[in-house]
């Protein structure tokens, strides 16, 4: 049984203390909008892989290559050191395949925000990558939820419609997201088909065989 610590949006001070060691995660998944030094701290102390997708309050962490005449310069990515950005990618960790799509619905200017159509294109690209690999995806890690799965009515907190097709095609066992703060209320898990939809804010310990 693999123990997965899913985190998002809110720093849990208890994880700076003994709580992290008591949870004994085998993998940490960050669904976005967390300080990079917080992620680096958890990675160093837990000693396990940490995969993340960016949220709408995170800086642009896309890979960049600039050309200055004949010289090509690869600029450093301002992401948390030692952590793996799974946005738009598929990573395999200890036999688990994790696909990721960061960002939220565009509601203002800034990085990591997409229209419904824009996320639809990104979801299709991820679907094609998964088809080429011909391997099942175990976990889909996103910042925003699927549309209608516990999302909000306001534009900033609406989910993405494209995630419904993606879940139907990839059939992951888990979809882990953040972006929606429960503010002390109970977080209800939801399902899309056989996929369990989990809000990770501020953290959840999940177990997968």
Short mmCIF file of C-alpha atoms in Angstrom, two decimals:
data_model
loop_
_atom_site.label_atom_id
_atom_site.label_comp_id
_atom_site.label_asym_id
_atom_site.label_seq_id
_atom_site.Cartn_x
_atom_site.Cartn_y
_atom_site.Cartn_z
CA UNK A 1 0.00 0.00 0.00
CA UNK A 2 1.50 3.32 -1.10
CA UNK A 3 0.93 6.31 1.16
CA UNK A 4 0.42 9.54 -0.77
CA UNK A 5 0.45 12.94 0.92
CA UNK A 6 -1.60 15.33 -1.22
CA UNK A 7 -1.24 19.04 -0.44
CA UNK A 8 -2.58 22.29 -1.91
CA UNK A 9 -3.16 26.02 -1.40
CA UNK A 10 -2.73 26.33 2.38
CA UNK A 11 0.46 25.82 4.40
CA UNK A 12 -0.11 23.40 7.29
CA UNK A 13 2.29 24.41 10.05
CA UNK A 14 1.98 20.94 11.60
CA UNK A 15 3.88 19.49 8.64
CA UNK A 16 6.91 21.51 9.71
CA UNK A 17 6.86 19.45 12.91
CA UNK A 18 6.53 15.73 13.67
CA UNK A 19 3.28 15.32 11.69
CA UNK A 20 5.22 14.75 8.48
CA UNK A 21 7.22 11.89 10.01
CA UNK A 22 4.09 10.36 11.51
CA UNK A 23 2.33 10.33 8.14
CA UNK A 24 5.28 8.47 6.53
CA UNK A 25 4.37 9.26 2.90
CA UNK A 26 5.91 7.36 0.01
CA UNK A 27 5.05 10.20 -2.40
CA UNK A 28 4.01 13.85 -2.06
CA UNK A 29 1.70 15.48 -4.60
CA UNK A 30 1.20 19.25 -4.62
CA UNK A 31 -1.86 20.57 -6.45
CA UNK A 32 -0.51 24.13 -6.54
CA UNK A 33 -0.49 27.55 -4.86
CA UNK A 34 2.04 26.64 -2.16
CA UNK A 35 5.30 28.47 -1.40
CA UNK A 36 8.25 26.83 -3.08
CA UNK A 37 10.31 26.84 0.12
CA UNK A 38 7.49 24.89 1.81
CA UNK A 39 7.65 22.23 -0.91
CA UNK A 40 11.43 22.10 -0.70
CA UNK A 41 11.24 21.68 3.08
CA UNK A 42 8.81 18.76 2.80
CA UNK A 43 10.89 17.15 0.06
CA UNK A 44 14.09 17.36 2.08
CA UNK A 45 12.61 16.11 5.34
CA UNK A 46 10.40 13.36 3.90
CA UNK A 47 13.08 12.09 1.53
CA UNK A 48 10.50 10.96 -1.04
CA UNK A 49 9.61 12.24 -4.56
CA UNK A 50 7.48 15.38 -4.76
CA UNK A 51 5.47 16.05 -7.92
CA UNK A 52 3.58 19.30 -8.42
CA UNK A 53 1.46 21.33 -10.81
CA UNK A 54 1.34 25.14 -10.64
CA UNK A 55 -1.68 27.03 -9.37
CA UNK A 56 -2.95 30.43 -10.46
CA UNK A 57 -1.02 32.19 -7.69
CA UNK A 58 2.26 30.52 -8.64
CA UNK A 59 4.77 32.13 -11.02
CA UNK A 60 5.27 30.89 -14.56
CA UNK A 61 7.35 27.72 -14.26
CA UNK A 62 7.39 26.75 -17.93
CA UNK A 63 10.71 25.76 -19.48
CA UNK A 64 12.19 28.66 -21.41
CA UNK A 65 14.88 28.89 -24.08
CA UNK A 66 15.95 32.30 -25.38
CA UNK A 67 17.99 32.94 -28.52
CA UNK A 68 20.48 35.79 -28.62
CA UNK A 69 21.80 35.78 -32.17
CA UNK A 70 23.61 32.44 -32.62
CA UNK A 71 23.59 31.74 -28.87
CA UNK A 72 20.78 29.72 -27.28
CA UNK A 73 20.41 30.25 -23.54
CA UNK A 74 18.31 27.97 -21.38
CA UNK A 75 17.03 30.00 -18.45
CA UNK A 76 16.56 28.43 -15.03
CA UNK A 77 13.00 27.53 -14.18
CA UNK A 78 11.80 29.32 -11.00
CA UNK A 79 10.26 26.21 -9.48
CA UNK A 80 10.94 24.42 -6.19
CA UNK A 81 14.36 22.81 -6.30
CA UNK A 82 14.39 19.02 -6.41
CA UNK A 83 10.66 18.76 -7.12
CA UNK A 84 9.26 17.57 -10.46
CA UNK A 85 6.78 19.67 -12.41
CA UNK A 86 4.25 17.25 -13.92
CA UNK A 87 2.16 19.94 -15.65
CA UNK A 88 1.26 18.58 -19.09
CA UNK A 89 3.39 15.49 -18.50
CA UNK A 90 3.23 11.94 -17.23
CA UNK A 91 5.68 10.78 -14.56
CA UNK A 92 6.18 7.26 -13.26
CA UNK A 93 7.19 7.00 -9.61
CA UNK A 94 7.55 3.65 -7.85
CA UNK A 95 5.18 2.00 -10.30
CA UNK A 96 2.54 4.77 -10.12
CA UNK A 97 1.89 6.87 -13.21
CA UNK A 98 0.92 10.46 -12.46
CA UNK A 99 -0.36 12.87 -15.11
CA UNK A 100 -0.77 16.58 -14.39
CA UNK A 101 -2.51 19.74 -15.57
CA UNK A 102 -2.02 22.92 -13.57
CA UNK A 103 -3.80 26.24 -13.65
CA UNK A 104 -7.34 27.52 -13.27
CA UNK A 105 -10.00 29.16 -15.42
CA UNK A 106 -8.85 32.56 -16.69
CA UNK A 107 -10.36 35.38 -14.67
CA UNK A 108 -7.65 38.04 -14.92
CA UNK A 109 -4.19 38.58 -16.39
CA UNK A 110 -1.47 36.31 -15.06
CA UNK A 111 0.26 32.97 -15.53
CA UNK A 112 -1.28 29.53 -15.17
CA UNK A 113 -4.77 30.60 -16.27
CA UNK A 114 -6.64 29.19 -19.26
CA UNK A 115 -9.94 29.49 -21.05
CA UNK A 116 -12.15 26.42 -21.26
CA UNK A 117 -11.00 25.97 -24.87
CA UNK A 118 -7.36 26.47 -23.93
CA UNK A 119 -7.50 23.81 -21.24
CA UNK A 120 -9.35 21.59 -23.69
CA UNK A 121 -6.34 21.72 -26.01
CA UNK A 122 -3.95 21.00 -23.15
CA UNK A 123 -6.09 18.08 -22.00
CA UNK A 124 -6.12 16.65 -25.52
CA UNK A 125 -2.32 16.89 -25.72
CA UNK A 126 -2.01 15.03 -22.43
CA UNK A 127 -4.48 12.41 -23.64
CA UNK A 128 -2.36 11.85 -26.77
CA UNK A 129 0.79 11.46 -24.66
CA UNK A 130 -0.97 8.84 -22.56
CA UNK A 131 -2.17 6.98 -25.67
CA UNK A 132 1.36 6.91 -27.08
CA UNK A 133 2.69 5.43 -23.85
CA UNK A 134 0.03 2.72 -23.95
CA UNK A 135 0.08 2.57 -20.16
CA UNK A 136 -2.72 3.39 -17.72
CA UNK A 137 -2.61 6.58 -15.64
CA UNK A 138 -3.12 5.98 -11.92
CA UNK A 139 -3.44 9.59 -10.71
CA UNK A 140 -4.46 12.81 -12.43
CA UNK A 141 -3.07 15.81 -10.53
CA UNK A 142 -4.72 19.16 -11.29
CA UNK A 143 -5.05 22.54 -9.62
CA UNK A 144 -8.70 23.16 -10.52
CA UNK A 145 -11.40 20.48 -10.28
CA UNK A 146 -13.57 19.15 -13.10
CA UNK A 147 -16.57 21.34 -13.89
CA UNK A 148 -19.47 20.55 -11.60
CA UNK A 149 -17.43 18.50 -9.14
CA UNK A 150 -17.49 20.72 -6.08
CA UNK A 151 -16.35 23.83 -7.92
CA UNK A 152 -17.64 27.34 -7.31
CA UNK A 153 -20.14 29.57 -9.10
CA UNK A 154 -17.74 32.49 -9.50
CA UNK A 155 -15.53 32.58 -12.59
CA UNK A 156 -12.26 32.20 -10.66
CA UNK A 157 -13.34 28.93 -9.05
CA UNK A 158 -15.22 27.19 -11.85
CA UNK A 159 -13.79 23.84 -12.89
CA UNK A 160 -12.77 22.66 -16.35
CA UNK A 161 -15.22 20.82 -18.58
CA UNK A 162 -12.36 19.13 -20.45
CA UNK A 163 -11.43 17.11 -17.37
CA UNK A 164 -14.58 15.01 -17.81
CA UNK A 165 -13.40 13.61 -21.14
CA UNK A 166 -9.86 13.23 -19.82
CA UNK A 167 -11.05 11.20 -16.84
CA UNK A 168 -13.30 9.11 -19.09
CA UNK A 169 -10.40 8.32 -21.44
CA UNK A 170 -7.52 7.91 -18.97
CA UNK A 171 -9.65 6.33 -16.22
CA UNK A 172 -7.29 7.24 -13.35
CA UNK A 173 -8.00 5.80 -9.94
CA UNK A 174 -7.61 9.24 -8.35
CA UNK A 175 -8.00 12.85 -9.41
CA UNK A 176 -6.35 15.14 -6.85
CA UNK A 177 -7.01 18.88 -7.05
CA UNK A 178 -6.75 22.04 -4.96
CA UNK A 179 -7.95 25.62 -5.60
CA UNK A 180 -11.15 25.34 -3.54
CA UNK A 181 -10.72 26.25 0.12
CA UNK A 182 -13.09 24.39 2.46
CA UNK A 183 -12.70 27.03 5.25
CA UNK A 184 -13.37 24.49 7.96
CA UNK A 185 -16.22 22.72 6.17
CA UNK A 186 -16.16 19.00 5.50
CA UNK A 187 -14.71 18.15 2.11
CA UNK A 188 -16.88 15.65 0.29
CA UNK A 189 -15.12 13.31 -2.10
CA UNK A 190 -16.82 12.85 -5.45
CA UNK A 191 -16.67 10.38 -8.29
CA UNK A 192 -16.55 10.53 -12.06
CA UNK A 193 -17.19 6.95 -13.09
CA UNK A 194 -14.66 4.87 -11.18
CA UNK A 195 -12.36 7.85 -10.49
CA UNK A 196 -12.31 9.27 -6.96
CA UNK A 197 -12.16 13.11 -6.93
CA UNK A 198 -10.28 14.45 -3.90
CA UNK A 199 -9.82 18.05 -2.74
CA UNK A 200 -6.34 18.18 -1.17
CA UNK A 201 -6.63 21.57 0.61
CA UNK A 202 -4.69 21.81 2.90
CA UNK A 203 -3.62 18.13 2.88
CA UNK A 204 -4.93 14.60 2.61
CA UNK A 205 -3.24 11.26 3.23
CA UNK A 206 -4.34 8.79 0.58
CA UNK A 207 -3.49 5.13 0.17
CA UNK A 208 -3.27 3.23 -3.10
CA UNK A 209 -2.47 -0.47 -3.50
#
